Coordinates of C-alpha atoms and ligand atoms in Angstrom, one line a residue:
Chain N
M1 CA 33.2 -31.3 100.8
K2 CA 30.2 -33.6 101.8
P3 CA 30.3 -36.0 104.8
A4 CA 30.7 -39.7 104.0
P5 CA 27.5 -41.7 104.7
F6 CA 26.8 -42.4 108.2
T7 CA 23.6 -43.7 110.2
Y8 CA 22.0 -40.9 111.9
H9 CA 20.4 -41.3 115.4
D10 CA 18.3 -38.5 117.2
P11 CA 17.6 -39.9 120.6
T12 CA 15.1 -37.9 122.8
T13 CA 16.6 -38.8 126.2
A14 CA 20.1 -38.9 127.6
D15 CA 19.7 -42.6 128.6
E16 CA 18.7 -43.4 125.0
A17 CA 21.8 -41.5 123.8
V18 CA 24.2 -43.4 126.3
A19 CA 22.4 -46.7 125.1
L20 CA 23.4 -45.9 121.3
L21 CA 26.9 -45.0 122.3
A22 CA 27.2 -48.3 124.1
T23 CA 25.8 -50.3 121.3
H24 CA 27.4 -48.7 118.3
E25 CA 31.2 -48.8 117.5
D26 CA 32.6 -45.7 116.0
A27 CA 29.9 -43.2 116.9
K28 CA 30.4 -39.5 117.1
I29 CA 28.2 -37.2 119.1
L30 CA 26.8 -34.2 117.4
A31 CA 26.1 -31.2 119.6
G32 CA 26.1 -27.7 118.2
G33 CA 28.1 -29.1 115.1
Q34 CA 30.3 -26.0 114.9
S35 CA 33.4 -28.2 115.2
L36 CA 32.1 -31.7 114.1
M37 CA 30.3 -30.7 111.0
P38 CA 33.4 -29.0 109.4
M39 CA 35.4 -32.2 110.2
L40 CA 32.5 -34.3 108.7
N41 CA 32.3 -32.0 105.5
M42 CA 36.2 -32.2 105.1
R43 CA 36.0 -35.9 105.9
F44 CA 38.7 -35.6 108.7
V45 CA 36.3 -37.8 110.6
V46 CA 34.3 -40.6 109.0
P47 CA 32.2 -42.0 111.6
D48 CA 29.8 -44.9 111.0
H49 CA 27.2 -43.5 113.3
V50 CA 26.3 -39.9 114.4
V51 CA 24.3 -39.4 117.5
D52 CA 22.6 -36.1 117.5
L53 CA 21.8 -34.6 120.9
N54 CA 19.6 -31.7 119.5
R55 CA 16.3 -33.4 120.3
I56 CA 17.2 -34.4 123.9
D57 CA 15.1 -32.5 126.5
G58 CA 16.5 -31.6 129.9
I59 CA 20.1 -31.2 129.1
A60 CA 19.9 -27.6 128.1
G61 CA 19.4 -24.6 130.3
V62 CA 20.8 -22.6 133.3
R63 CA 19.8 -23.1 137.0
D64 CA 21.0 -21.4 140.1
T65 CA 21.4 -24.1 142.8
G66 CA 22.3 -21.5 145.5
D67 CA 26.0 -22.1 145.6
S68 CA 26.6 -22.8 142.1
I69 CA 25.2 -22.4 138.5
E70 CA 24.3 -25.7 136.8
I71 CA 24.5 -25.4 133.0
G72 CA 23.1 -28.1 130.8
A73 CA 25.7 -29.4 128.3
M74 CA 23.4 -28.5 125.3
T75 CA 23.0 -24.8 126.4
R76 CA 23.8 -22.8 123.3
Q77 CA 26.6 -20.2 123.6
R78 CA 23.9 -17.4 122.6
D79 CA 21.8 -18.5 125.5
L80 CA 24.8 -18.3 128.0
M81 CA 25.1 -14.7 126.8
R82 CA 21.5 -13.8 127.2
D83 CA 21.0 -15.6 130.6
G84 CA 20.1 -13.4 133.5
V85 CA 21.5 -15.7 136.3
I86 CA 24.9 -16.0 134.4
A87 CA 25.1 -12.2 133.9
A88 CA 24.5 -11.7 137.7
K89 CA 26.6 -14.5 139.0
A90 CA 29.4 -15.1 136.5
P91 CA 29.6 -12.2 134.3
I92 CA 33.0 -13.2 133.0
I93 CA 31.2 -15.9 130.9
P94 CA 29.2 -13.6 128.6
A95 CA 32.3 -11.3 128.5
A96 CA 34.5 -14.1 127.3
L97 CA 31.9 -15.5 124.9
H98 CA 32.0 -12.3 122.8
W99 CA 35.4 -13.6 121.8
V100 CA 34.0 -17.1 120.7
G101 CA 33.4 -17.4 116.9
H102 CA 30.7 -15.2 115.4
F103 CA 27.1 -14.7 116.5
Q104 CA 26.0 -17.1 113.8
T105 CA 28.2 -20.0 115.2
R106 CA 27.2 -19.1 118.9
N107 CA 23.5 -19.5 117.8
R108 CA 24.3 -23.3 117.4
G109 CA 27.5 -23.9 119.6
T110 CA 27.1 -25.4 123.0
I111 CA 29.1 -25.4 126.1
G112 CA 29.3 -29.1 126.3
G113 CA 30.5 -29.2 122.6
S114 CA 33.3 -26.8 123.2
L115 CA 34.4 -28.7 126.4
C116 CA 34.4 -32.1 124.8
H117 CA 36.1 -30.9 121.6
L118 CA 38.7 -29.3 123.9
D119 CA 40.6 -27.1 121.5
P120 CA 43.5 -25.7 123.6
A121 CA 42.7 -22.2 122.6
A122 CA 39.0 -22.3 123.2
E123 CA 37.6 -19.8 125.7
L124 CA 35.1 -21.9 127.4
P125 CA 37.7 -24.6 128.8
C126 CA 39.8 -21.6 129.8
L127 CA 36.9 -20.2 131.9
M128 CA 36.0 -23.7 133.3
A129 CA 39.6 -24.1 134.5
L130 CA 39.4 -20.5 136.0
Y131 CA 36.4 -21.8 138.0
D132 CA 37.5 -25.4 138.5
A133 CA 34.0 -26.3 137.3
E134 CA 32.6 -29.7 138.1
L135 CA 31.5 -31.7 135.1
T136 CA 28.7 -34.4 135.1
V137 CA 29.3 -37.3 132.8
Q138 CA 26.6 -40.0 132.3
G139 CA 27.5 -43.5 131.3
P140 CA 25.9 -47.0 131.0
D141 CA 26.5 -47.4 134.8
G142 CA 25.2 -44.0 135.8
A143 CA 26.5 -40.5 136.3
R144 CA 30.0 -39.5 137.6
K145 CA 31.5 -36.0 138.5
V146 CA 34.9 -34.8 137.1
S147 CA 36.6 -31.6 138.4
F148 CA 37.8 -29.6 135.4
A149 CA 41.3 -30.0 136.7
E150 CA 41.0 -33.7 135.8
W151 CA 39.2 -33.2 132.4
P152 CA 42.0 -32.5 129.8
L153 CA 44.0 -35.8 129.6
A154 CA 46.1 -34.6 126.6
Y155 CA 45.9 -32.5 123.4
M156 CA 42.1 -32.4 122.6
L157 CA 41.5 -35.5 124.7
P158 CA 38.8 -35.1 127.5
S159 CA 38.5 -37.7 130.3
I160 CA 35.3 -39.3 128.8
G161 CA 34.6 -42.8 127.6
P162 CA 33.3 -43.6 124.2
D163 CA 30.1 -44.6 125.7
E164 CA 29.7 -41.6 128.0
L165 CA 27.9 -38.3 127.5
L166 CA 28.6 -34.9 129.2
T167 CA 25.3 -33.7 130.6
S168 CA 26.1 -30.7 132.7
V169 CA 28.6 -28.3 134.2
S170 CA 28.5 -26.7 137.5
V171 CA 30.2 -23.3 138.0
P172 CA 30.6 -22.4 141.6
H173 CA 29.6 -18.9 142.9
W174 CA 32.3 -16.6 144.0
G175 CA 30.2 -14.3 145.9
G176 CA 31.4 -11.2 147.8
N177 CA 33.1 -8.2 146.2
T178 CA 34.4 -9.9 143.1
G179 CA 35.7 -8.6 139.8
H180 CA 36.5 -10.3 136.6
G181 CA 38.7 -9.8 133.6
F182 CA 38.9 -11.8 130.3
V183 CA 41.2 -10.7 127.4
E184 CA 42.9 -12.5 124.5
F185 CA 44.9 -12.0 121.4
S186 CA 44.0 -13.3 118.0
R187 CA 44.8 -12.2 114.5
R188 CA 41.2 -11.8 113.5
H189 CA 38.2 -11.4 115.7
G190 CA 36.4 -14.6 116.0
D191 CA 39.4 -16.8 115.6
F192 CA 40.7 -19.0 118.3
A193 CA 42.9 -17.1 120.7
I194 CA 46.7 -17.3 120.4
V195 CA 46.6 -16.8 124.0
A196 CA 43.8 -15.9 126.3
A197 CA 43.7 -15.1 130.0
G198 CA 40.9 -14.8 132.6
A199 CA 41.0 -13.5 136.1
L200 CA 38.7 -13.4 139.1
L201 CA 39.6 -11.3 142.2
T202 CA 37.7 -10.9 145.5
V203 CA 38.5 -8.0 147.7
E204 CA 37.5 -7.5 151.3
G205 CA 38.7 -4.6 153.4
G206 CA 40.8 -3.1 150.7
K207 CA 42.9 -6.3 150.2
I208 CA 42.7 -9.2 147.6
T209 CA 41.3 -12.3 149.7
R210 CA 41.0 -14.7 146.6
A211 CA 42.4 -14.8 143.2
A212 CA 42.2 -17.1 140.3
I213 CA 44.0 -16.9 137.0
S214 CA 43.9 -19.1 134.0
I215 CA 45.7 -19.1 130.5
G216 CA 44.3 -20.6 127.4
G217 CA 46.1 -21.4 124.1
A218 CA 49.5 -21.5 125.6
D219 CA 49.7 -25.1 126.2
V220 CA 47.6 -28.3 125.3
R221 CA 45.2 -27.6 128.2
P222 CA 44.4 -24.3 130.3
I223 CA 46.9 -23.5 132.8
R224 CA 46.0 -22.3 136.3
L225 CA 48.6 -19.9 137.7
T226 CA 48.3 -21.1 141.4
D227 CA 51.6 -19.6 142.5
A228 CA 50.4 -16.2 141.4
E229 CA 47.1 -16.7 142.8
T230 CA 48.6 -17.5 146.2
A231 CA 51.1 -14.4 146.0
L232 CA 48.2 -12.0 145.1
V233 CA 46.3 -12.6 148.4
G234 CA 46.8 -9.8 150.7
A235 CA 47.9 -7.3 147.9
A236 CA 45.8 -4.1 147.2
P237 CA 43.6 -4.5 144.2
D238 CA 44.8 -1.1 142.7
A239 CA 47.7 -1.6 140.3
A240 CA 49.1 1.7 141.2
E241 CA 49.2 0.7 145.1
N242 CA 49.9 -2.9 145.0
K243 CA 53.6 -2.6 144.7
G244 CA 53.9 -4.5 141.5
A245 CA 51.7 -7.6 142.6
F246 CA 50.2 -7.8 139.1
K247 CA 53.6 -7.4 137.5
A248 CA 54.9 -10.2 139.6
A249 CA 52.0 -12.4 138.5
A250 CA 52.7 -11.5 134.8
E251 CA 56.3 -12.6 135.4
I252 CA 55.2 -16.0 136.7
A253 CA 52.9 -16.2 133.5
R254 CA 56.0 -15.5 131.3
G255 CA 57.6 -18.6 133.0
I256 CA 54.9 -21.1 131.9
E257 CA 55.5 -24.0 129.5
A258 CA 54.1 -22.8 126.1
M259 CA 53.6 -24.6 122.8
S260 CA 55.3 -23.5 119.6
D261 CA 53.9 -24.1 116.1
A262 CA 54.5 -23.1 112.6
Y263 CA 53.1 -19.6 113.3
V264 CA 53.8 -18.6 116.9
S265 CA 56.9 -19.4 118.9
S266 CA 56.7 -20.4 122.6
A267 CA 58.6 -17.4 123.4
Y268 CA 56.0 -15.2 121.9
R269 CA 53.2 -17.2 123.6
Q270 CA 54.9 -16.6 126.9
R271 CA 55.2 -12.9 126.2
L272 CA 51.5 -12.8 125.5
A273 CA 50.6 -14.6 128.6
A274 CA 52.6 -12.2 130.7
T275 CA 50.8 -9.1 129.0
L276 CA 47.4 -10.7 129.0
V277 CA 47.5 -11.9 132.7
E278 CA 48.5 -8.3 133.8
R279 CA 45.6 -6.9 131.7
A280 CA 43.0 -9.4 132.9
L281 CA 44.1 -8.6 136.6
S282 CA 43.9 -4.8 136.1
A283 CA 40.3 -5.2 134.4
A284 CA 39.2 -7.5 137.2
A285 CA 40.3 -4.8 139.9
K286 CA 38.3 -2.2 138.0
N287 CA 34.9 -4.0 137.9
L288 CA 34.6 -5.2 141.6
N289 CA 30.9 -5.1 142.1
G290 CA 29.9 -7.6 144.7
S291 CA 27.9 -9.7 142.2
A292 CA 30.2 -11.9 140.3
Chain X
M1 CA 22.2 -48.3 101.5
A2 CA 21.7 -44.6 101.9
D3 CA 20.5 -43.5 105.4
T4 CA 17.4 -41.4 104.8
R5 CA 14.7 -39.6 106.8
D6 CA 11.4 -38.1 106.0
I7 CA 11.4 -34.4 107.1
E8 CA 8.8 -31.6 107.1
L9 CA 9.8 -28.0 107.4
T10 CA 8.7 -24.6 106.6
V11 CA 10.8 -22.5 104.3
N12 CA 9.9 -18.9 103.6
G13 CA 6.4 -19.6 104.9
E14 CA 5.8 -22.6 102.8
S15 CA 5.7 -26.1 104.1
H16 CA 7.7 -28.7 102.5
A17 CA 7.9 -32.5 103.0
A18 CA 11.0 -34.3 101.6
N19 CA 12.9 -37.5 102.0
V20 CA 16.5 -36.6 102.6
E21 CA 19.7 -38.5 103.0
T22 CA 20.8 -37.8 106.6
R23 CA 24.3 -36.6 105.7
T24 CA 22.9 -33.7 103.5
S25 CA 23.5 -30.4 104.8
L26 CA 20.7 -27.8 105.3
G27 CA 22.2 -25.6 102.6
D28 CA 22.4 -28.3 100.0
F29 CA 19.0 -29.4 100.7
L30 CA 17.7 -25.9 100.2
R31 CA 19.7 -25.5 96.9
H32 CA 19.3 -29.0 95.4
G33 CA 16.2 -30.3 97.1
L34 CA 14.1 -27.1 96.9
G35 CA 15.8 -25.3 94.1
L36 CA 16.3 -22.2 96.4
T37 CA 19.7 -21.3 95.0
G38 CA 19.9 -18.0 96.7
T39 CA 21.8 -19.5 99.5
H40 CA 25.4 -19.8 98.5
M41 CA 27.8 -22.5 99.6
G42 CA 31.2 -21.0 99.8
C43 CA 33.7 -22.8 102.2
E44 CA 31.4 -25.5 103.5
H45 CA 33.2 -25.5 106.9
G46 CA 31.8 -22.7 108.8
V47 CA 34.3 -19.8 107.9
C48 CA 32.8 -17.6 105.2
G49 CA 29.2 -17.1 106.2
A50 CA 27.8 -17.0 102.7
C51 CA 25.5 -20.0 103.5
T52 CA 23.8 -18.1 106.4
V53 CA 20.0 -18.7 106.7
M54 CA 17.7 -18.1 109.7
V55 CA 16.3 -21.2 111.5
D56 CA 13.5 -20.4 113.9
G57 CA 14.5 -16.8 113.5
E58 CA 18.2 -17.2 114.4
A59 CA 21.0 -16.7 111.9
V60 CA 22.9 -20.0 111.5
R61 CA 25.4 -21.5 109.1
S62 CA 23.5 -23.8 106.7
C63 CA 26.6 -25.8 105.9
L64 CA 27.1 -26.7 109.6
M65 CA 23.6 -28.0 110.1
L66 CA 22.0 -31.2 108.6
A67 CA 18.7 -30.9 106.7
V68 CA 17.3 -33.6 109.0
Q69 CA 18.1 -31.4 111.9
A70 CA 15.7 -28.7 110.5
N71 CA 12.8 -31.1 110.7
G72 CA 9.8 -29.3 112.2
Q73 CA 11.6 -26.0 112.0
E74 CA 11.1 -22.7 110.2
V75 CA 13.7 -21.6 107.8
T76 CA 14.2 -18.1 106.1
T77 CA 16.5 -17.8 103.1
V78 CA 17.4 -14.8 101.2
E79 CA 14.4 -15.6 98.9
G80 CA 12.1 -15.0 101.9
L81 CA 13.3 -11.5 102.7
A82 CA 11.6 -9.2 100.1
E83 CA 8.2 -7.5 100.8
D84 CA 5.1 -9.4 100.1
D85 CA 4.7 -7.5 96.7
G86 CA 8.1 -8.6 95.6
T87 CA 9.8 -5.2 96.0
L88 CA 13.0 -5.0 98.0
N89 CA 12.8 -4.6 101.8
A90 CA 14.4 -1.7 103.7
L91 CA 17.8 -3.7 104.1
Q92 CA 17.8 -4.9 100.6
A93 CA 17.1 -1.3 99.2
A94 CA 19.8 0.0 101.4
F95 CA 22.3 -2.6 100.0
W96 CA 21.3 -1.3 96.5
K97 CA 21.6 2.3 97.5
H98 CA 25.0 2.0 99.2
H99 CA 26.7 -0.5 96.7
G100 CA 26.6 -3.1 99.4
L101 CA 27.3 -5.7 96.8
Q102 CA 29.5 -6.3 93.7
C103 CA 29.5 -10.0 92.6
G104 CA 26.7 -10.9 95.1
F105 CA 28.3 -14.0 96.4
C106 CA 28.4 -13.0 100.0
T107 CA 25.1 -11.1 99.9
P108 CA 22.5 -13.9 100.9
G109 CA 24.7 -14.5 104.1
M110 CA 25.0 -10.7 104.7
L111 CA 21.3 -10.1 104.3
T112 CA 20.1 -12.9 106.4
S113 CA 22.7 -12.2 109.2
L114 CA 21.9 -8.5 109.3
T115 CA 18.2 -9.2 109.3
A116 CA 18.4 -11.2 112.6
F117 CA 21.1 -8.7 113.9
L118 CA 19.1 -5.6 113.3
R119 CA 15.9 -7.2 114.7
D120 CA 17.9 -7.7 118.0
N121 CA 19.9 -4.5 117.8
P122 CA 17.7 -1.9 116.3
D123 CA 20.1 1.0 116.8
P124 CA 23.6 -0.4 116.2
S125 CA 27.0 1.6 116.2
E126 CA 29.2 1.1 113.3
R127 CA 31.5 -1.0 115.4
D128 CA 28.4 -3.4 116.4
V129 CA 27.7 -3.8 112.6
R130 CA 31.2 -4.6 111.9
E131 CA 31.4 -7.2 114.7
A132 CA 28.0 -8.6 113.4
I133 CA 29.3 -9.2 110.0
S134 CA 32.9 -10.3 111.3
G135 CA 31.8 -14.0 110.3
N136 CA 30.9 -12.9 106.8
I137 CA 33.5 -12.7 104.2
C138 CA 33.2 -10.5 101.3
R139 CA 36.0 -10.3 98.6
C140 CA 34.6 -7.6 96.6
T141 CA 33.3 -4.4 98.4
G142 CA 35.8 -3.8 101.2
Y143 CA 32.8 -3.9 103.6
Q144 CA 32.3 -0.2 103.7
G145 CA 29.1 -0.1 101.4
I146 CA 27.8 -3.0 103.5
V147 CA 28.3 -1.3 106.8
D148 CA 26.7 1.9 105.4
A149 CA 23.8 0.0 104.1
A150 CA 23.1 -1.8 107.5
L151 CA 23.4 1.6 109.4
D152 CA 21.1 3.2 106.9
A153 CA 18.5 0.3 107.0
A154 CA 18.6 0.5 110.8
K155 CA 17.5 4.2 110.6
T156 CA 14.8 3.5 108.1
M157 CA 13.4 0.6 110.0
Q158 CA 13.3 2.6 113.2
K159 CA 11.2 5.3 111.4
G160 CA 9.0 2.8 109.9
S161 CA 8.1 1.0 113.2
Ligands
FES1 S1 29.6 -22.2 103.3 FE1 28.8 -22.2 105.3 S2 30.2 -20.8 106.3 FE2 31.1 -20.9 104.2
FES2 S1 30.1 -8.8 96.7 FE1 31.4 -10.2 96.1 S2 31.9 -11.2 97.8 FE2 30.8 -9.7 98.6

């Protein structure tokens, strides 16, 4: 249970890191290490080079740009949970992070690491799908932006080249009278979700004016429930008064494509998706506060 | 040829300089490089929590950090928790009193995790404590004694401060 030998690099700038990735074949990027280190220890991955991002300045931290929150890729999950801007503008992020691993792993784990590792059941990709966050990727020819909708190409395969580096993530403000809900089901606290669901609702004049729903863990990438989102607009936010609008969204969730594996069938994932979507929507309707 | 680096770090208040192979985990370095065998390596893939130490005050898994990454940082292991005169600190004494350990394999990780946790959450509920140690596996105690110890230590520490 020890990593095979590799050559270690600890660049101090993003440019230097990209240059190292461009010159070295078979290099792995080490961010918080909470996924890569186990894989190195177990020799599931045996890279020739490890490029450690932990000494790079300027790719961690949270900034309010006025219409979005700019989060550096190396921002630790712990710091996202403690950040005042995020608590005020996107409280669903700390709420969901409670489900991520344990406090000791959140002390190291980063948002960028989670989005690049792209486990289908991870919470942060599910949240970024919910917001359709915009990712900034730096490569040898400069930076490019990718919408999260275009980010997952296949199972655990993000849209990033071997010589590119994710540097930041931009989460748009929702503003207005917005509420959020994030729920998931796993066998033990801290495990990856079997299925997770996140919801955002904006309410004006007693009616839902905007909705977003995303489901993680059901398929190889997070699923946005766009049909249900459209159908919710105009409905009352109160589950008792909205004539089954949340139930209708849950029925749409039940119809998603879902994976099956040795432990969990796709039918069970679909049932979970339906239940969790309804719960996430009810939770969102209950914490409308104008600050999300 | 092995890829090595010179590192300097502080462990339990003492500075150390060493030449480490870059693939060496922090946990292995503490045990084999410095002889601090209080830190236990269990699963070595981030699941059991036995290897938890504090790096710059935050509890982390020492099997998921490279020794070279601790260069310039301050590490606290279970050996660094006792009072200056060598007597048990409030948390350790509470573990003793409430039978918070049997074989002791999980204990270093429990103590370092709870030290960081109680500093940030001086007045936790039982639920908070259970969540805090949800990433630390104990195969002996059934956790009850550990939870009781943490809650009791929190009270003692609040009185003392
Ligand atoms: S040995 Fe590090 S978590 Fe198990
Ligand atoms: S006391 Fe034996 S594993 Fe906890």
